[in-house]
Amino acid sequence: MMILTANSKSASSFSTAGPINPIHALDLLYTRILSDIPAATLPVAQRILGLFIFHNSRDLTAVNLAEFLGLNRASFYSALQRLHSVLIVPSALRAHDMLIQMYHASFSDYLKDPARSGEFAVREGSTQLDAAMKGLQWLNYGGKNLSNRLLPPPT
């Protein structure tokens, strides 16, 4: 492939470059989008994205996702605020019956590949551990509430 260098003044400035990776342009776009997320908010965004990517189901509405992770509405929407160009995030009024959706599967592929996404990667192991810990917290919470309401006092 022949490329004209930007500062060339003659035809001798043509150079041959290697093959261009078409995914590289998408990676740069996704990196730019994720770079706009404030550093303090990025870990929350990664938790949401990880759970969405690795545990996505038809029953996991935006409200379910936020509640499972123990996030209030402000934290949840703040973490996703800069991602509207790659995600469809339902409004707070529709969050109870709508799912988060990705515009394109390549964003998920990018996030799952640390070689491509670097510091923005969502790692399956970390996500599984986070989901397991949250699941245990919910079971513990439910067990306490159930035992306090449904079981008769010990005799």
XYZ file of C-alpha atoms in Angstrom:
155
model
C 0.000 0.000 0.000
C 1.339 3.442 -0.879
C 0.920 6.355 1.548
C 1.723 10.007 0.918
C 3.436 11.604 3.880
C 1.808 14.827 5.076
C 4.904 17.010 4.714
C 5.964 15.791 1.290
C 6.763 18.206 -1.501
C 7.681 15.638 -4.100
C 6.522 12.340 -5.465
C 9.578 10.696 -3.908
C 7.901 10.960 -0.496
C 5.671 7.955 -1.166
C 6.341 5.116 1.232
C 5.168 1.573 1.597
C 3.408 0.660 4.826
C 2.316 -2.672 6.244
C -1.266 -3.882 6.192
C -3.757 -1.745 8.098
C -5.829 -3.466 10.788
C -9.455 -2.335 10.276
C -10.255 -2.968 13.946
C -7.507 -0.568 15.033
C -9.652 2.452 14.127
C -12.510 1.110 16.267
C -10.103 0.443 19.125
C -8.916 4.050 18.972
C -12.519 5.263 19.009
C -13.448 3.071 21.994
C -10.280 4.112 23.843
C -11.135 7.765 23.277
C -14.708 7.281 24.529
C -13.572 5.433 27.656
C -10.832 7.997 28.299
C -13.545 10.596 28.880
C -14.838 8.713 31.946
C -13.497 10.334 35.131
C -10.909 8.166 36.911
C -13.033 7.988 40.070
C -16.011 6.682 38.067
C -14.172 4.241 35.781
C -14.159 1.261 38.207
C -17.937 1.561 38.634
C -18.410 1.720 34.856
C -16.200 -1.364 34.471
C -18.246 -3.276 37.069
C -21.479 -2.419 35.235
C -20.003 -3.282 31.840
C -18.481 -6.517 33.117
C -21.734 -7.731 34.625
C -23.606 -6.666 31.506
C -21.166 -8.442 29.176
C -20.559 -11.664 31.116
C -23.980 -12.119 32.774
C -26.371 -10.536 30.317
C -29.846 -11.988 30.260
C -33.337 -10.900 29.309
C -34.197 -10.514 33.010
C -31.380 -8.128 33.851
C -32.979 -4.700 33.423
C -31.024 -1.534 34.134
C -32.642 -1.317 37.584
C -31.803 -4.981 38.321
C -28.210 -4.391 37.266
C -27.850 -1.286 39.466
C -29.569 -2.894 42.454
C -27.561 -6.102 42.190
C -24.333 -4.080 42.273
C -25.637 -1.973 45.164
C -25.522 1.258 43.164
C -27.912 4.128 43.673
C -29.429 5.834 40.656
C -26.942 8.722 40.666
C -23.874 6.439 40.782
C -25.260 4.153 38.096
C -26.113 6.901 35.622
C -22.954 8.869 36.380
C -20.828 5.830 35.532
C -22.595 5.380 32.178
C -22.955 9.070 31.299
C -20.031 9.134 28.855
C -20.989 5.843 27.183
C -24.160 6.855 25.343
C -22.314 6.732 22.017
C -21.732 2.981 22.476
C -24.611 1.970 24.771
C -28.349 2.439 24.826
C -29.020 3.286 28.459
C -32.715 3.459 29.353
C -33.957 6.547 31.131
C -34.705 6.273 34.840
C -38.411 6.106 33.951
C -37.855 3.009 31.763
C -34.970 1.393 33.672
C -37.299 -1.058 35.458
C -38.387 -2.733 32.218
C -35.607 -2.004 29.704
C -32.180 -3.528 29.266
C -28.939 -1.768 28.559
C -27.936 -2.515 24.985
C -24.726 -2.148 23.010
C -24.889 -0.559 19.619
C -22.303 -2.999 18.291
C -20.779 -6.270 19.512
C -17.295 -4.982 18.685
C -17.406 -2.850 21.853
C -17.848 -5.977 23.963
C -15.050 -7.720 22.030
C -12.783 -4.724 22.659
C -13.510 -4.675 26.393
C -12.922 -8.431 26.777
C -9.489 -8.267 25.119
C -6.893 -6.663 27.442
C -4.386 -6.493 24.577
C -6.767 -4.143 22.773
C -8.398 -2.254 25.647
C -5.546 -2.075 28.172
C -6.610 -0.291 31.370
C -10.240 -0.287 30.209
C -10.507 -4.078 29.950
C -13.235 -5.916 31.818
C -11.869 -9.208 33.018
C -14.103 -12.221 33.306
C -12.456 -13.507 36.484
C -12.846 -10.182 38.300
C -16.415 -9.888 37.101
C -17.242 -13.445 38.228
C -15.720 -12.753 41.648
C -17.632 -9.481 41.981
C -20.894 -11.203 40.967
C -20.280 -14.070 43.391
C -19.538 -11.679 46.263
C -22.632 -9.602 45.501
C -24.716 -12.766 45.165
C -23.558 -13.952 48.574
C -24.353 -10.541 50.061
C -27.843 -10.733 48.602
C -28.328 -14.269 49.907
C -27.148 -13.187 53.343
C -29.474 -10.181 53.242
C -32.416 -12.284 52.068
C -31.737 -14.998 54.615
C -31.735 -12.505 57.456
C -34.915 -10.865 56.254
C -36.659 -14.176 55.647
C -35.655 -15.636 58.982
C -36.858 -12.539 60.780
C -40.240 -12.593 59.054
C -41.165 -16.172 58.266
C -39.708 -18.479 60.867
C -41.301 -18.838 64.282
C -39.118 -17.984 67.273
C -37.059 -20.895 68.608
C -38.650 -22.802 71.491
